[in-house]
Short mmCIF file of C-alpha atoms and ligand atoms in Angstrom, two decimals:
data_model
loop_
_atom_site.label_atom_id
_atom_site.label_comp_id
_atom_site.label_asym_id
_atom_site.label_seq_id
_atom_site.Cartn_x
_atom_site.Cartn_y
_atom_site.Cartn_z
CA MET A 1 -101.48 -43.98 56.24
CA ARG A 2 -102.14 -40.23 55.85
CA ASN A 3 -101.03 -40.22 52.16
CA HIS A 4 -103.14 -43.27 51.49
CA LEU A 5 -106.16 -41.59 53.02
CA SER A 6 -105.77 -38.53 50.79
CA ALA A 7 -105.53 -40.77 47.73
CA LEU A 8 -108.60 -42.71 48.83
CA GLU A 9 -110.58 -39.53 49.45
CA ALA A 10 -109.74 -38.39 45.93
CA ALA A 11 -110.96 -41.72 44.54
CA VAL A 12 -114.53 -41.29 45.79
CA SER A 13 -117.12 -38.56 45.28
CA PRO A 14 -117.89 -35.95 47.98
CA GLY A 15 -119.15 -37.57 51.19
CA GLY A 16 -117.51 -40.83 50.13
CA MET A 17 -115.02 -41.06 52.98
CA LEU A 18 -115.46 -40.63 56.73
CA THR A 19 -112.65 -40.27 59.25
CA GLY A 20 -112.26 -39.40 62.94
CA SER A 21 -115.39 -38.36 64.81
CA ASP A 22 -117.49 -38.58 61.62
CA ILE A 23 -117.31 -42.37 61.95
CA GLY A 24 -120.43 -43.28 63.91
CA PRO A 25 -120.70 -46.39 66.15
CA ARG A 26 -122.73 -48.29 63.54
CA TYR A 27 -119.57 -48.89 61.49
CA HIS A 28 -117.90 -50.72 64.37
CA THR A 29 -120.77 -52.21 66.37
CA ASP A 30 -122.66 -55.38 65.47
CA THR A 31 -126.22 -56.53 65.97
CA PHE A 32 -125.35 -58.09 69.37
CA GLY A 33 -124.00 -54.69 70.49
CA ARG A 34 -120.38 -55.92 70.36
CA SER A 35 -118.16 -52.92 69.66
CA VAL A 36 -114.56 -52.69 68.43
CA PRO A 37 -112.33 -49.60 67.99
CA ALA A 38 -113.37 -47.31 65.13
CA PRO A 39 -111.53 -47.88 61.82
CA GLU A 40 -109.15 -45.26 60.43
CA ALA A 41 -111.56 -44.58 57.58
CA VAL A 42 -114.94 -45.60 56.19
CA LEU A 43 -115.22 -45.57 52.40
CA ARG A 44 -118.72 -45.04 51.02
CA PRO A 45 -118.37 -45.39 47.23
CA ALA A 46 -121.31 -44.17 45.16
CA SER A 47 -120.49 -46.31 42.12
CA THR A 48 -118.59 -49.40 41.01
CA ASP A 49 -115.96 -47.16 39.38
CA GLU A 50 -115.33 -45.34 42.65
CA LEU A 51 -114.96 -48.65 44.50
CA SER A 52 -112.64 -49.98 41.81
CA ARG A 53 -110.40 -46.89 42.06
CA ALA A 54 -110.33 -47.12 45.86
CA LEU A 55 -109.49 -50.84 45.89
CA LYS A 56 -106.65 -50.30 43.40
CA ILE A 57 -105.12 -47.89 45.93
CA CYS A 58 -105.69 -50.27 48.86
CA HIS A 59 -104.13 -53.09 46.84
CA ALA A 60 -101.08 -51.06 45.87
CA CYS A 61 -100.54 -49.97 49.49
CA GLY A 62 -101.41 -53.34 51.08
CA LEU A 63 -104.30 -51.84 53.05
CA ALA A 64 -106.80 -54.39 54.36
CA VAL A 65 -110.50 -53.68 53.82
CA VAL A 66 -113.73 -55.15 55.12
CA PRO A 67 -117.06 -54.67 53.30
CA GLN A 68 -120.18 -53.81 55.28
CA GLY A 69 -123.87 -54.03 54.49
CA GLY A 70 -126.52 -53.68 57.18
CA MET A 71 -124.28 -55.06 59.99
CA THR A 72 -126.88 -57.70 60.90
CA GLY A 73 -124.44 -60.59 60.44
CA LEU A 74 -124.06 -62.83 63.47
CA VAL A 75 -120.44 -64.06 63.21
CA SER A 76 -118.38 -60.84 63.65
CA ALA A 77 -117.31 -60.91 59.98
CA ALA A 78 -118.09 -57.26 59.15
CA LEU A 79 -116.59 -55.73 62.30
CA PRO A 80 -113.31 -54.00 61.34
CA ARG A 81 -110.15 -55.46 62.81
CA SER A 82 -107.06 -53.45 63.65
CA GLY A 83 -105.72 -51.59 60.59
CA GLU A 84 -108.70 -52.38 58.34
CA ILE A 85 -110.61 -49.83 56.31
CA VAL A 86 -114.38 -50.24 56.14
CA VAL A 87 -116.13 -50.20 52.76
CA SER A 88 -119.83 -49.50 53.31
CA LEU A 89 -122.19 -50.07 50.36
CA GLU A 90 -124.80 -47.73 51.90
CA ARG A 91 -124.66 -45.18 49.05
CA MET A 92 -125.09 -47.93 46.44
CA ASN A 93 -128.63 -48.90 47.39
CA ARG A 94 -130.70 -48.35 44.23
CA ILE A 95 -133.10 -50.69 42.53
CA LEU A 96 -131.99 -50.24 38.94
CA GLU A 97 -134.41 -52.28 36.86
CA VAL A 98 -137.41 -54.60 37.09
CA ASP A 99 -138.25 -56.82 34.14
CA ARG A 100 -141.77 -58.06 34.85
CA ALA A 101 -141.92 -60.39 31.88
CA ALA A 102 -138.68 -62.14 32.81
CA ALA A 103 -139.34 -61.76 36.57
CA THR A 104 -135.90 -60.30 37.28
CA MET A 105 -134.66 -57.29 39.23
CA VAL A 106 -131.27 -55.57 39.02
CA VAL A 107 -130.13 -53.91 42.27
CA GLU A 108 -127.06 -52.30 43.73
CA ALA A 109 -125.54 -54.36 46.54
CA GLY A 110 -126.42 -51.87 49.28
CA ALA A 111 -130.18 -52.19 48.58
CA ILE A 112 -132.07 -53.12 51.75
CA LEU A 113 -133.76 -56.53 51.53
CA GLN A 114 -137.16 -55.18 52.64
CA ASN A 115 -137.08 -52.48 49.94
CA VAL A 116 -136.37 -55.17 47.35
CA GLN A 117 -139.26 -57.29 48.68
CA GLU A 118 -141.62 -54.30 48.62
CA ARG A 119 -140.64 -53.27 45.11
CA ALA A 120 -141.18 -56.82 43.85
CA ASP A 121 -144.57 -56.84 45.55
CA ALA A 122 -145.52 -53.53 43.93
CA GLU A 123 -144.74 -55.12 40.54
CA GLY A 124 -147.04 -58.07 41.33
CA LEU A 125 -144.04 -60.34 41.96
CA MET A 126 -142.12 -61.63 44.97
CA PHE A 127 -138.49 -61.83 46.05
CA PRO A 128 -138.72 -64.85 48.34
CA LEU A 129 -135.64 -64.33 50.49
CA ASP A 130 -136.98 -63.42 53.94
CA LEU A 131 -135.12 -62.94 57.23
CA GLY A 132 -136.02 -61.37 60.56
CA SER A 133 -133.35 -58.73 59.79
CA ARG A 134 -135.05 -57.74 56.49
CA GLY A 135 -135.34 -54.04 57.49
CA SER A 136 -131.54 -53.56 57.74
CA ALA A 137 -129.83 -56.44 55.91
CA THR A 138 -128.64 -55.67 52.37
CA ILE A 139 -128.59 -57.74 49.21
CA GLY A 140 -124.75 -57.57 49.22
CA GLY A 141 -124.69 -58.97 52.78
CA ASN A 142 -127.28 -61.62 51.85
CA ILE A 143 -125.13 -62.68 48.91
CA ALA A 144 -121.89 -62.66 50.90
CA THR A 145 -123.47 -64.88 53.58
CA ASN A 146 -125.64 -66.96 51.21
CA ALA A 147 -128.51 -66.08 53.54
CA GLY A 148 -131.27 -68.61 54.10
CA GLY A 149 -134.23 -67.61 56.21
CA ASN A 150 -137.88 -68.45 56.42
CA MET A 151 -138.84 -69.81 53.00
CA VAL A 152 -135.85 -71.91 51.95
CA ILE A 153 -137.99 -75.05 52.02
CA ARG A 154 -139.88 -73.70 48.98
CA TYR A 155 -137.58 -71.22 47.21
CA GLY A 156 -134.03 -72.18 48.22
CA MET A 157 -131.21 -70.06 49.65
CA THR A 158 -129.72 -66.86 48.19
CA ARG A 159 -127.45 -69.01 46.02
CA GLY A 160 -130.50 -70.09 44.02
CA LEU A 161 -132.10 -66.64 43.83
CA VAL A 162 -129.23 -64.78 42.18
CA LEU A 163 -128.81 -64.97 38.40
CA GLY A 164 -125.90 -62.60 38.00
CA ILE A 165 -123.36 -60.57 39.94
CA GLU A 166 -120.98 -57.69 39.44
CA ALA A 167 -118.12 -57.60 41.95
CA VAL A 168 -114.83 -55.80 42.43
CA THR A 169 -111.87 -57.99 43.34
CA ALA A 170 -109.01 -57.11 45.67
CA ASN A 171 -106.88 -55.48 42.94
CA GLY A 172 -109.75 -53.25 41.80
CA ASP A 173 -110.75 -55.33 38.75
CA VAL A 174 -114.47 -55.28 37.98
CA VAL A 175 -115.87 -58.77 37.34
CA ASP A 176 -118.99 -58.51 35.19
CA SER A 177 -121.06 -61.67 35.55
CA THR A 178 -124.45 -59.98 35.36
CA PHE A 179 -126.41 -62.65 33.52
CA HIS A 180 -130.20 -62.54 33.42
CA TYR A 181 -130.96 -66.20 32.80
CA VAL A 182 -130.88 -69.44 34.77
CA LYS A 183 -129.16 -71.64 32.21
CA ASN A 184 -125.56 -70.81 31.44
CA ASN A 185 -123.14 -73.71 31.14
CA THR A 186 -120.26 -71.74 29.69
CA GLY A 187 -117.57 -72.86 32.10
CA TYR A 188 -117.27 -72.03 35.79
CA ASP A 189 -120.25 -70.31 37.41
CA VAL A 190 -118.29 -67.22 38.44
CA LYS A 191 -121.04 -65.64 40.56
CA GLN A 192 -121.04 -68.66 42.87
CA PHE A 193 -117.46 -67.90 43.98
CA PHE A 194 -118.75 -64.69 45.54
CA ILE A 195 -121.96 -66.11 47.03
CA GLY A 196 -121.25 -67.24 50.58
CA SER A 197 -117.64 -66.00 50.48
CA GLU A 198 -118.18 -63.56 53.38
CA GLY A 199 -116.41 -60.68 51.66
CA THR A 200 -113.14 -62.59 51.23
CA LEU A 201 -113.05 -62.91 47.41
CA GLY A 202 -114.57 -59.64 46.20
CA ILE A 203 -116.96 -56.83 47.03
CA VAL A 204 -120.34 -57.37 45.39
CA THR A 205 -121.63 -54.18 43.77
CA ARG A 206 -124.64 -55.28 41.75
CA ALA A 207 -126.91 -58.32 41.44
CA VAL A 208 -129.53 -59.69 39.08
CA LEU A 209 -132.21 -61.30 41.24
CA GLN A 210 -134.70 -63.98 40.28
CA LEU A 211 -138.25 -62.97 41.24
CA TRP A 212 -141.19 -65.34 41.67
CA PRO A 213 -144.92 -65.02 41.06
CA ARG A 214 -146.53 -63.33 44.06
CA PRO A 215 -148.86 -65.77 45.85
CA ALA A 216 -152.49 -64.64 45.84
CA GLU A 217 -153.13 -66.06 49.28
CA ARG A 218 -151.25 -67.35 52.27
CA ALA A 219 -152.28 -69.36 55.31
CA VAL A 220 -150.40 -69.47 58.60
CA ALA A 221 -151.05 -71.94 61.40
CA PHE A 222 -149.52 -72.94 64.72
CA CYS A 223 -149.56 -76.53 66.05
CA SER A 224 -148.49 -78.29 69.22
CA LEU A 225 -147.09 -81.82 69.09
CA ALA A 226 -146.18 -84.55 71.53
CA SER A 227 -142.95 -85.91 70.04
CA PHE A 228 -140.15 -85.20 67.57
CA ALA A 229 -141.30 -88.16 65.49
CA ASP A 230 -144.66 -86.38 65.15
CA VAL A 231 -142.90 -83.19 64.01
CA VAL A 232 -141.16 -85.13 61.23
CA SER A 233 -144.41 -86.90 60.29
CA LEU A 234 -146.23 -83.56 60.08
CA LEU A 235 -143.49 -82.17 57.82
CA ASN A 236 -143.87 -85.09 55.42
CA GLN A 237 -147.68 -85.09 55.54
CA LEU A 238 -147.78 -81.38 54.69
CA ARG A 239 -145.19 -81.74 51.93
CA THR A 240 -147.43 -84.33 50.31
CA SER A 241 -150.87 -82.86 50.92
CA LEU A 242 -149.97 -79.24 50.13
CA GLU A 243 -148.20 -80.24 46.91
CA GLY A 244 -145.49 -77.60 46.73
CA ARG A 245 -147.49 -74.93 48.56
CA LEU A 246 -145.62 -75.38 51.87
CA VAL A 247 -143.36 -72.32 52.22
CA ALA A 248 -142.30 -72.43 55.89
CA PHE A 249 -142.04 -75.09 58.58
CA GLU A 250 -140.56 -73.60 61.75
CA ALA A 251 -140.16 -75.82 64.80
CA MET A 252 -139.88 -74.60 68.37
CA TRP A 253 -139.02 -76.85 71.28
CA GLU A 254 -140.75 -76.21 74.62
CA SER A 255 -137.32 -75.03 75.84
CA TYR A 256 -137.80 -72.00 73.54
CA TYR A 257 -141.59 -71.62 73.43
CA GLY A 258 -141.89 -71.85 77.22
CA ILE A 259 -139.59 -68.88 77.81
CA ALA A 260 -140.86 -66.80 74.84
CA ALA A 261 -144.02 -65.84 76.76
CA ALA A 262 -141.91 -63.70 79.09
CA LEU A 263 -140.90 -61.33 76.27
CA PRO A 264 -143.08 -58.20 76.29
CA GLY A 265 -145.24 -58.01 73.16
CA ILE A 266 -145.42 -61.75 72.55
CA ARG A 267 -148.83 -63.47 72.48
CA LEU A 268 -148.58 -67.25 72.49
CA PRO A 269 -151.03 -68.75 69.94
CA LEU A 270 -151.32 -71.99 71.97
CA SER A 271 -150.75 -72.59 75.67
CA ALA A 272 -147.21 -73.54 76.71
CA GLY A 273 -146.28 -76.93 78.20
CA LYS A 274 -146.33 -79.21 75.15
CA PRO A 275 -142.98 -80.68 73.98
CA PHE A 276 -143.03 -79.18 70.45
CA TYR A 277 -144.61 -76.35 68.47
CA VAL A 278 -144.57 -75.78 64.73
CA LEU A 279 -145.41 -72.69 62.71
CA VAL A 280 -146.56 -73.60 59.22
CA GLU A 281 -147.04 -71.25 56.28
CA ALA A 282 -148.55 -72.25 52.94
CA ALA A 283 -149.13 -70.09 49.89
CA SER A 284 -150.89 -70.49 46.55
CA ALA A 285 -151.31 -68.68 43.27
CA SER A 286 -155.13 -68.69 43.41
CA GLN A 287 -157.52 -67.22 45.97
CA GLY A 288 -159.62 -69.51 48.16
CA GLU A 289 -157.33 -72.49 47.67
CA VAL A 290 -154.71 -72.69 50.37
CA VAL A 291 -156.74 -71.96 53.52
CA PRO A 292 -159.12 -74.93 53.04
CA LEU A 293 -156.18 -77.10 51.96
CA LEU A 294 -154.18 -76.34 55.08
CA GLU A 295 -157.28 -76.61 57.27
CA SER A 296 -158.03 -80.04 55.87
CA ALA A 297 -154.39 -81.20 56.17
CA LEU A 298 -154.26 -80.14 59.82
CA GLY A 299 -157.69 -81.71 60.45
CA ASN A 300 -156.32 -85.02 59.15
CA ALA A 301 -153.16 -84.66 61.23
CA LEU A 302 -155.32 -84.02 64.31
CA ALA A 303 -157.53 -87.07 63.57
CA GLU A 304 -154.45 -89.26 63.09
CA GLY A 305 -152.91 -87.99 66.31
CA THR A 306 -149.86 -86.43 64.61
CA ILE A 307 -150.66 -83.07 66.19
CA ASP A 308 -152.12 -82.33 69.55
CA ASP A 309 -153.74 -78.97 68.80
CA ALA A 310 -153.71 -76.35 66.02
CA VAL A 311 -154.86 -72.80 65.37
CA LEU A 312 -155.15 -71.14 61.96
CA ALA A 313 -154.51 -67.37 61.71
CA LYS A 314 -157.77 -65.62 60.80
CA SER A 315 -156.19 -62.34 59.79
CA GLU A 316 -152.89 -60.84 58.67
CA THR A 317 -152.49 -59.46 62.22
CA GLU A 318 -152.84 -62.94 63.72
CA ALA A 319 -150.39 -64.34 61.15
CA ARG A 320 -147.84 -61.63 62.04
CA SER A 321 -148.33 -62.29 65.74
CA MET A 322 -147.54 -66.00 65.18
CA TRP A 323 -144.41 -65.14 63.20
CA HIS A 324 -143.39 -62.71 65.96
CA VAL A 325 -143.04 -65.65 68.38
CA ARG A 326 -140.58 -67.29 65.98
CA GLU A 327 -138.72 -64.19 64.85
CA SER A 328 -138.02 -62.84 68.34
CA ALA A 329 -135.44 -65.58 68.97
CA LEU A 330 -132.50 -63.30 69.79
CA GLU A 331 -134.62 -61.21 72.17
CA VAL A 332 -136.10 -64.31 73.82
CA LEU A 333 -132.69 -65.92 74.31
CA GLY A 334 -131.39 -62.58 75.61
CA LEU A 335 -134.03 -62.54 78.37
CA LYS A 336 -131.63 -64.53 80.56
CA ARG A 337 -128.32 -63.10 79.40
CA PRO A 338 -125.62 -64.16 78.78
CA PHE A 339 -126.26 -66.65 76.00
CA LEU A 340 -124.52 -68.24 73.03
CA ALA A 341 -126.44 -68.63 69.75
CA PHE A 342 -125.62 -71.51 67.41
CA ASP A 343 -126.82 -72.23 63.87
CA VAL A 344 -126.31 -75.80 62.67
CA SER A 345 -127.55 -78.26 60.06
CA LEU A 346 -128.09 -81.94 60.70
CA ARG A 347 -129.81 -84.94 59.24
CA LEU A 348 -133.33 -85.12 60.67
CA ASP A 349 -132.76 -88.64 61.98
CA ARG A 350 -129.74 -87.45 64.04
CA MET A 351 -131.40 -84.42 65.66
CA GLU A 352 -132.89 -85.97 68.79
CA GLY A 353 -129.73 -87.85 69.73
CA TYR A 354 -127.66 -84.78 68.93
CA LEU A 355 -129.69 -82.45 71.14
CA ALA A 356 -129.62 -84.95 74.01
CA ASP A 357 -125.82 -85.08 73.63
CA VAL A 358 -125.56 -81.26 73.55
CA GLN A 359 -127.65 -81.06 76.72
CA ARG A 360 -125.57 -83.73 78.46
CA GLN A 361 -122.19 -82.27 77.49
CA ALA A 362 -123.22 -78.69 78.30
CA ALA A 363 -124.38 -79.82 81.76
CA LEU A 364 -120.96 -81.44 82.37
CA ILE A 365 -119.35 -78.02 81.84
CA CYS A 366 -121.99 -75.99 83.60
CA ALA A 367 -124.78 -77.55 85.65
CA ASP A 368 -126.97 -74.47 85.14
CA ALA A 369 -126.63 -74.33 81.33
CA PHE A 370 -130.06 -74.00 79.71
CA VAL A 371 -130.35 -75.26 76.14
CA SER A 372 -133.11 -73.73 74.06
CA THR A 373 -133.92 -74.94 70.53
CA LEU A 374 -135.84 -73.78 67.48
CA GLY A 375 -135.16 -73.75 63.78
CA HIS A 376 -136.00 -73.87 60.11
CA LEU A 377 -136.61 -77.59 60.55
CA GLY A 378 -137.84 -78.21 57.03
CA ASP A 379 -134.27 -77.43 55.91
CA GLY A 380 -132.56 -79.48 58.63
CA ASN A 381 -131.46 -76.21 60.27
CA LEU A 382 -131.49 -75.81 64.06
CA HIS A 383 -130.85 -72.65 66.04
CA VAL A 384 -129.65 -73.60 69.51
CA GLY A 385 -129.20 -71.11 72.33
CA ILE A 386 -127.24 -71.91 75.49
CA GLN A 387 -127.81 -69.62 78.43
CA TYR A 388 -125.23 -69.79 81.20
CA PRO A 389 -124.36 -67.93 84.41
CA GLY A 390 -121.94 -65.11 83.63
CA SER A 391 -119.51 -65.53 86.52
CA ASP A 392 -116.80 -67.59 84.70
CA PRO A 393 -115.12 -65.67 81.82
CA HIS A 394 -113.87 -68.95 80.26
CA MET A 395 -117.35 -70.49 80.14
CA PRO A 396 -118.34 -69.26 76.60
CA ASP A 397 -115.20 -70.70 75.01
CA ARG A 398 -115.60 -74.02 76.82
CA LEU A 399 -119.25 -74.30 75.83
CA LYS A 400 -118.49 -73.35 72.21
CA ALA A 401 -115.65 -75.86 71.88
CA THR A 402 -117.84 -78.64 73.25
CA PHE A 403 -120.87 -77.65 71.17
CA TYR A 404 -118.97 -77.67 67.88
CA ARG A 405 -117.18 -80.92 68.70
CA VAL A 406 -120.53 -82.59 69.38
CA THR A 407 -121.91 -81.12 66.14
CA GLY A 408 -118.97 -82.60 64.24
CA ASP A 409 -119.42 -85.95 65.99
CA HIS A 410 -123.02 -86.07 64.73
CA GLY A 411 -122.01 -85.23 61.14
CA GLY A 412 -123.53 -81.74 61.28
CA SER A 413 -122.56 -78.45 59.67
CA ILE A 414 -121.36 -75.87 62.23
CA SER A 415 -123.03 -73.14 60.18
CA ALA A 416 -126.32 -73.66 58.37
CA GLU A 417 -126.79 -70.07 57.25
CA HIS A 418 -124.97 -67.43 59.31
CA GLY A 419 -121.46 -68.18 58.04
CA ILE A 420 -118.12 -68.68 59.77
CA GLY A 421 -116.71 -65.14 60.07
CA ILE A 422 -114.31 -64.81 62.98
CA ASP A 423 -116.48 -66.51 65.59
CA LYS A 424 -116.47 -70.04 64.17
CA ARG A 425 -113.24 -70.32 62.21
CA ALA A 426 -111.45 -72.32 64.94
CA TYR A 427 -114.10 -75.02 64.51
CA LEU A 428 -114.34 -75.12 60.72
CA HIS A 429 -112.42 -78.42 60.60
CA TYR A 430 -115.39 -80.16 62.24
CA SER A 431 -117.41 -79.60 59.06
CA ARG A 432 -114.80 -79.40 56.28
CA SER A 433 -112.14 -81.89 55.27
CA LYS A 434 -108.44 -81.01 55.00
CA SER A 435 -108.64 -81.25 51.22
CA GLU A 436 -111.61 -78.85 51.14
CA LEU A 437 -109.80 -76.36 53.37
CA ALA A 438 -106.71 -76.52 51.15
CA LEU A 439 -108.83 -75.87 48.07
CA MET A 440 -110.63 -72.93 49.74
CA LYS A 441 -107.28 -71.36 50.62
CA ALA A 442 -106.02 -71.84 47.06
CA VAL A 443 -109.15 -70.08 45.75
CA LYS A 444 -108.64 -67.24 48.22
CA LEU A 445 -105.02 -66.79 47.09
CA ALA A 446 -106.01 -66.88 43.42
CA PHE A 447 -108.52 -64.05 43.97
CA ASP A 448 -106.58 -62.07 46.57
CA PRO A 449 -102.86 -62.98 46.69
CA LYS A 450 -102.07 -60.08 49.04
CA ASN A 451 -104.86 -61.17 51.44
CA ILE A 452 -106.30 -57.67 51.81
CA LEU A 453 -110.03 -58.53 51.55
CA SER A 454 -111.59 -59.45 54.90
CA PRO A 455 -108.41 -61.20 56.06
CA GLY A 456 -108.89 -63.82 58.76
CA ARG A 457 -112.57 -64.36 58.02
CA ILE A 458 -113.61 -68.02 57.48
CA PHE A 459 -109.96 -69.14 58.01
CA ASP A 460 -106.49 -67.77 58.58
CA LEU A 461 -104.26 -68.44 55.58
CA GLY A 462 -101.42 -69.44 57.88
CA GLU A 463 -103.40 -72.15 59.72
CA ASN A 464 -103.43 -75.79 58.66
C1 FAD B 1 -132.99 -60.72 63.86
C2 FAD B 1 -132.08 -61.43 62.87
C3 FAD B 1 -132.57 -62.49 62.14
C4 FAD B 1 -131.75 -63.13 61.21
N1 FAD B 1 -132.27 -64.18 60.53
C5 FAD B 1 -131.50 -64.81 59.62
C6 FAD B 1 -132.01 -65.91 58.89
O1 FAD B 1 -133.15 -66.36 59.08
N2 FAD B 1 -131.21 -66.48 57.95
C7 FAD B 1 -129.94 -66.02 57.71
O2 FAD B 1 -129.27 -66.56 56.82
N3 FAD B 1 -129.42 -65.00 58.41
C8 FAD B 1 -130.15 -64.38 59.35
N4 FAD B 1 -129.63 -63.34 60.07
C9 FAD B 1 -128.22 -62.93 59.85
C10 FAD B 1 -128.02 -61.73 58.88
O3 FAD B 1 -129.15 -60.91 58.82
C11 FAD B 1 -127.63 -62.23 57.48
O4 FAD B 1 -126.36 -62.84 57.56
C12 FAD B 1 -127.58 -61.13 56.41
O5 FAD B 1 -127.46 -61.75 55.15
C13 FAD B 1 -126.45 -60.13 56.60
O6 FAD B 1 -126.67 -59.01 55.74
P1 FAD B 1 -126.01 -57.58 56.09
O7 FAD B 1 -126.28 -56.66 54.96
O8 FAD B 1 -126.45 -57.12 57.43
O9 FAD B 1 -124.46 -57.95 56.11
P2 FAD B 1 -123.33 -57.51 57.13
O10 FAD B 1 -123.66 -57.97 58.50
O11 FAD B 1 -123.02 -56.07 56.97
O12 FAD B 1 -122.11 -58.37 56.57
C14 FAD B 1 -122.17 -59.78 56.61
C15 FAD B 1 -120.99 -60.34 55.79
O13 FAD B 1 -121.14 -59.96 54.42
C16 FAD B 1 -120.01 -59.19 53.99
N5 FAD B 1 -120.54 -58.20 53.06
C17 FAD B 1 -121.51 -57.27 53.28
N6 FAD B 1 -121.77 -56.61 52.14
C18 FAD B 1 -120.97 -57.12 51.18
C19 FAD B 1 -120.77 -56.86 49.79
N7 FAD B 1 -121.47 -55.93 49.15
N8 FAD B 1 -119.85 -57.58 49.13
C20 FAD B 1 -119.13 -58.55 49.75
N9 FAD B 1 -119.26 -58.83 51.06
C21 FAD B 1 -120.17 -58.13 51.76
C22 FAD B 1 -119.40 -58.64 55.26
O14 FAD B 1 -118.04 -58.33 55.11
C23 FAD B 1 -119.63 -59.81 56.20
O15 FAD B 1 -118.69 -60.81 55.94
C24 FAD B 1 -130.41 -62.70 61.03
C25 FAD B 1 -129.92 -61.61 61.78
C26 FAD B 1 -130.73 -61.00 62.69
C27 FAD B 1 -130.18 -59.83 63.47
#
């Protein structure tokens, strides 16, 4: 290992490799505070060439590596495992180019999402990927996880917001797929192999992002509703009446909203006690358009009895305060630690039956289990938290196994947007067929025959 480390240090520019006590906890601790032993080395390449040289050495020596962005991932994928070297993209964080006419931006993979959003805004444009972790998450991490977030209902997931990618594969080869246009039917769409691959097929170094026109105005409202059927009706009414201006539709069950009030700093926009709450955001290209439109749509929904009550944010501060209720999910669920957080997709017409089943099956394992639900409902994405008493060390595994089995039984996806990583790989078969798994493994072997890039994430090559 020592010889390899010297070679690696020579491959990167000064400050490009950390070892020993220079490796801070952030390279081996995740967003939940889970910590693993420090890696032998952290590589911090400053350019694609440096990364390419370093990976050639790792490949020749059979050294496993794991790429890291902002470490906000929720499935333990970026935590180094025994013997793995960390590759952090933190020194490759520049915004390289903005083309206002074409509405594109070229960034290095370590660029922080919020910096990208702010730069787009300064250019009169918008990068519409938005997550609660925007202040730390990186574009490389967003690409590797195909991140979703708050505005997927209008702008799609990361997969649809990336026009081109540069990545370095396991053997150090640089794959240049940095196209700047949407249409390109010249064979396989190479960038898509890397998007959502959780660092297993290559390390993304650069991306060409698709920007959007910046809305001139936004309107945010909070509603309470009596039934799930009403939530679905409201979604469809708003889709129709706002004509493409609906950008977020976030549902919160009373099981979440009711406990959110206990988190310091949260101000509930409507009183607790109703079965459902929905945060709605609409945006438009012209001033003075979307507020009256949303007001009128909610007025109609109130008159028809679809919603029980509604409040429209009168200022940016009020809008942020409403979003804070939704975006504090991890903190709210953590109020009664320990908890398990799940991220699933389902057909809308299966959700009620599914959640009743989850509740029933969780109670069979643990009478005190408390199931709390919220989610990007417009995308069919639920975030489910299960809080449980911490006395039984086997409880998390039992709850997880049951939860994912029930999700599979209801035809759901066990990961809507967070990925599989290490945490969910034992349950991947509930959402993917044998033939799909075989194909995924063949792709992995074609890109990385020595299995040195993020080994064991998504699946283990040895498993059936
Ligand atoms: C408060 C909070 C809210 C969140 N909300 C959402 C949400 O709404 N939607 C959503 O989708 N996610 C959400 N997340 C999860 C997380 O923020 C995303 O998965 C994010 O895309 C991870 O980016 P990162 O830079 O932190 O990646 P990391 O956590 O560092 O890494 C994540 C994965 O990407 C790989 N990776 C990182 N950089 C690269 C690279 N350059 N090349 C190849 N692989 C790489 C890692 O190896 C790992 O597999 C949330 C997390 C938190 C803490």
